[in-house]
Amino acid sequence: MALADLLQQDAILPVLRVNSKKQLLQELAAKASKLIGIPEREIFDVILQREKLGSTGVGNGIAIPHGKLTSISTIQGVFARLETPIDFEALDEQPVDLVFLLLAPEGAGADHLKALSRIARVLRDQDLVAKLRASDSATAIYTFLNQDQASNAA
């Protein structure tokens, strides 16, 4: 599964300014709402409920909040690079500055897990993560994420 299948270039927030985890989740929900036409509150509630089960801050300044919605038919993503890292209650207690929101259809099952796994695998590449942190352009971020896909396919 390619990240390009999950993430459109217009789903990237290259310099997001937020002060809290809640504000971050609200901004991600707002962006996703504009892209997929689902009410912002519905998206926010789903990802907030998932966060209550345990933080999706996976470590190294990265978070992968996710949730399932009955009202979508394909897996969708939103990527944000935060201007300033925030406390996300991450597993390693480090502030988060790179966030990949993943929304999946309610019945996505294995595809949802494959997508989460792919995102986590890509974001373990320290060279890529450094490039993402240094970029303030949606086009550059999109290119970096997809160059990684191309190099992994080779």
Short mmCIF file of C-alpha atoms in Angstrom, two decimals:
data_model
loop_
_atom_site.label_atom_id
_atom_site.label_comp_id
_atom_site.label_asym_id
_atom_site.label_seq_id
_atom_site.Cartn_x
_atom_site.Cartn_y
_atom_site.Cartn_z
CA MET A 1 0.00 0.00 0.00
CA ALA A 2 1.50 3.29 -1.14
CA LEU A 3 1.22 6.46 0.93
CA ALA A 4 0.10 8.21 -2.24
CA ASP A 5 -3.02 6.01 -2.07
CA LEU A 6 -3.78 7.40 1.39
CA LEU A 7 -2.69 11.02 1.13
CA GLN A 8 -3.48 13.71 -1.40
CA GLN A 9 -1.15 16.67 -1.74
CA ASP A 10 -3.91 19.02 -0.57
CA ALA A 11 -4.22 16.94 2.62
CA ILE A 12 -0.88 18.23 3.93
CA LEU A 13 -0.61 20.98 6.53
CA PRO A 14 3.07 21.97 6.26
CA VAL A 15 3.26 24.57 9.05
CA LEU A 16 0.46 23.98 11.53
CA ARG A 17 0.37 26.19 14.63
CA VAL A 18 -1.36 24.55 17.59
CA ASN A 19 -0.91 24.71 21.36
CA SER A 20 -2.46 21.45 22.51
CA LYS A 21 -3.32 17.91 21.53
CA LYS A 22 -7.03 18.78 21.49
CA GLN A 23 -6.45 21.76 19.20
CA LEU A 24 -4.31 19.59 16.91
CA LEU A 25 -7.03 16.94 16.65
CA GLN A 26 -9.60 19.69 15.93
CA GLU A 27 -7.43 21.12 13.13
CA LEU A 28 -6.89 17.67 11.62
CA ALA A 29 -10.63 16.97 11.79
CA ALA A 30 -11.36 20.32 10.12
CA LYS A 31 -8.94 19.59 7.26
CA ALA A 32 -10.27 16.06 6.81
CA SER A 33 -13.85 17.38 6.83
CA LYS A 34 -13.08 19.75 3.96
CA LEU A 35 -11.46 16.95 1.96
CA ILE A 36 -13.99 14.17 2.43
CA GLY A 37 -17.22 16.02 3.16
CA ILE A 38 -17.90 14.47 6.57
CA PRO A 39 -18.89 16.76 9.46
CA GLU A 40 -15.85 17.95 11.40
CA ARG A 41 -17.46 17.01 14.72
CA GLU A 42 -17.99 13.40 13.60
CA ILE A 43 -14.32 13.05 12.66
CA PHE A 44 -13.13 14.76 15.85
CA ASP A 45 -15.30 12.53 18.04
CA VAL A 46 -13.99 9.35 16.37
CA ILE A 47 -10.32 10.26 16.76
CA LEU A 48 -10.84 11.56 20.29
CA GLN A 49 -12.53 8.28 21.29
CA ARG A 50 -9.54 6.38 19.89
CA GLU A 51 -7.11 8.59 21.84
CA LYS A 52 -9.00 7.78 25.05
CA LEU A 53 -8.01 4.12 24.54
CA GLY A 54 -4.34 5.12 24.54
CA SER A 55 -2.15 7.73 22.92
CA THR A 56 -1.33 7.31 19.25
CA GLY A 57 1.92 9.19 19.86
CA VAL A 58 4.27 6.41 18.75
CA GLY A 59 7.57 8.03 19.73
CA ASN A 60 10.34 10.06 18.12
CA GLY A 61 8.03 13.09 17.81
CA ILE A 62 5.51 11.22 15.65
CA ALA A 63 1.80 10.57 16.17
CA ILE A 64 -0.59 8.51 14.03
CA PRO A 65 -4.10 9.29 15.26
CA HIS A 66 -6.70 7.15 13.54
CA GLY A 67 -10.31 6.11 13.53
CA LYS A 68 -13.05 4.41 11.57
CA LEU A 69 -16.07 6.12 10.07
CA THR A 70 -19.20 4.51 8.68
CA SER A 71 -19.65 7.38 6.23
CA ILE A 72 -16.51 6.94 4.10
CA SER A 73 -15.69 4.29 1.51
CA THR A 74 -11.91 4.65 1.15
CA ILE A 75 -8.98 5.14 3.53
CA GLN A 76 -7.99 8.82 3.76
CA GLY A 77 -5.06 10.59 5.38
CA VAL A 78 -4.05 14.06 6.53
CA PHE A 79 -0.42 14.90 7.31
CA ALA A 80 0.70 17.81 9.49
CA ARG A 81 4.09 19.21 10.38
CA LEU A 82 3.75 21.32 13.50
CA GLU A 83 5.54 24.64 13.74
CA THR A 84 6.30 23.88 17.39
CA PRO A 85 6.20 20.40 18.97
CA ILE A 86 3.41 19.78 21.50
CA ASP A 87 2.76 17.35 24.31
CA PHE A 88 0.79 14.45 22.84
CA GLU A 89 1.13 12.02 25.76
CA ALA A 90 3.38 9.95 23.50
CA LEU A 91 4.75 6.57 24.56
CA ASP A 92 8.28 7.99 24.90
CA GLU A 93 6.97 11.23 26.52
CA GLN A 94 8.62 13.29 23.76
CA PRO A 95 6.73 16.21 22.19
CA VAL A 96 5.17 15.54 18.78
CA ASP A 97 5.72 17.57 15.60
CA LEU A 98 4.84 15.13 12.79
CA VAL A 99 1.30 13.78 12.62
CA PHE A 100 -0.39 11.45 10.14
CA LEU A 101 -4.16 11.20 10.66
CA LEU A 102 -5.65 8.06 9.15
CA LEU A 103 -9.39 7.61 8.62
CA ALA A 104 -10.79 4.31 7.41
CA PRO A 105 -14.21 2.91 6.55
CA GLU A 106 -15.84 1.00 9.41
CA GLY A 107 -15.37 -2.35 7.65
CA ALA A 108 -11.77 -1.74 6.49
CA GLY A 109 -10.29 -4.30 8.92
CA ALA A 110 -7.04 -5.60 7.44
CA ASP A 111 -6.62 -2.65 5.05
CA HIS A 112 -6.78 -0.24 8.00
CA LEU A 113 -4.06 -2.22 9.79
CA LYS A 114 -1.93 -2.41 6.63
CA ALA A 115 -2.20 1.35 6.20
CA LEU A 116 -1.20 2.00 9.84
CA SER A 117 1.71 -0.40 9.48
CA ARG A 118 2.87 1.27 6.25
CA ILE A 119 2.76 4.74 7.80
CA ALA A 120 4.68 3.57 10.87
CA ARG A 121 7.28 1.84 8.71
CA VAL A 122 7.82 4.90 6.51
CA LEU A 123 8.10 7.23 9.48
CA ARG A 124 10.80 5.06 11.09
CA ASP A 125 13.21 6.24 8.36
CA GLN A 126 15.27 8.86 10.22
CA ASP A 127 16.56 10.50 7.02
CA LEU A 128 13.02 10.94 5.74
CA VAL A 129 11.81 12.26 9.11
CA ALA A 130 14.64 14.82 9.10
CA LYS A 131 13.60 15.99 5.61
CA LEU A 132 9.96 16.26 6.68
CA ARG A 133 10.91 18.31 9.75
CA ALA A 134 13.04 20.65 7.63
CA SER A 135 10.35 21.29 5.01
CA ASP A 136 7.62 23.91 5.14
CA SER A 137 6.13 23.09 1.73
CA ALA A 138 3.22 20.72 1.11
CA THR A 139 4.68 19.88 -2.30
CA ALA A 140 8.06 18.98 -0.82
CA ILE A 141 6.51 16.91 1.97
CA TYR A 142 4.33 15.04 -0.52
CA THR A 143 7.36 14.40 -2.74
CA PHE A 144 9.48 13.15 0.18
CA LEU A 145 6.77 10.75 1.34
CA ASN A 146 6.36 9.37 -2.17
CA GLN A 147 10.09 9.19 -2.92
CA ASP A 148 10.30 6.89 0.06
CA GLN A 149 7.60 4.73 -1.51
CA ALA A 150 9.49 4.61 -4.81
CA SER A 151 12.78 3.67 -3.14
CA ASN A 152 11.07 0.93 -1.11
CA ALA A 153 9.55 -0.52 -4.28
CA ALA A 154 12.95 -0.73 -5.99
#
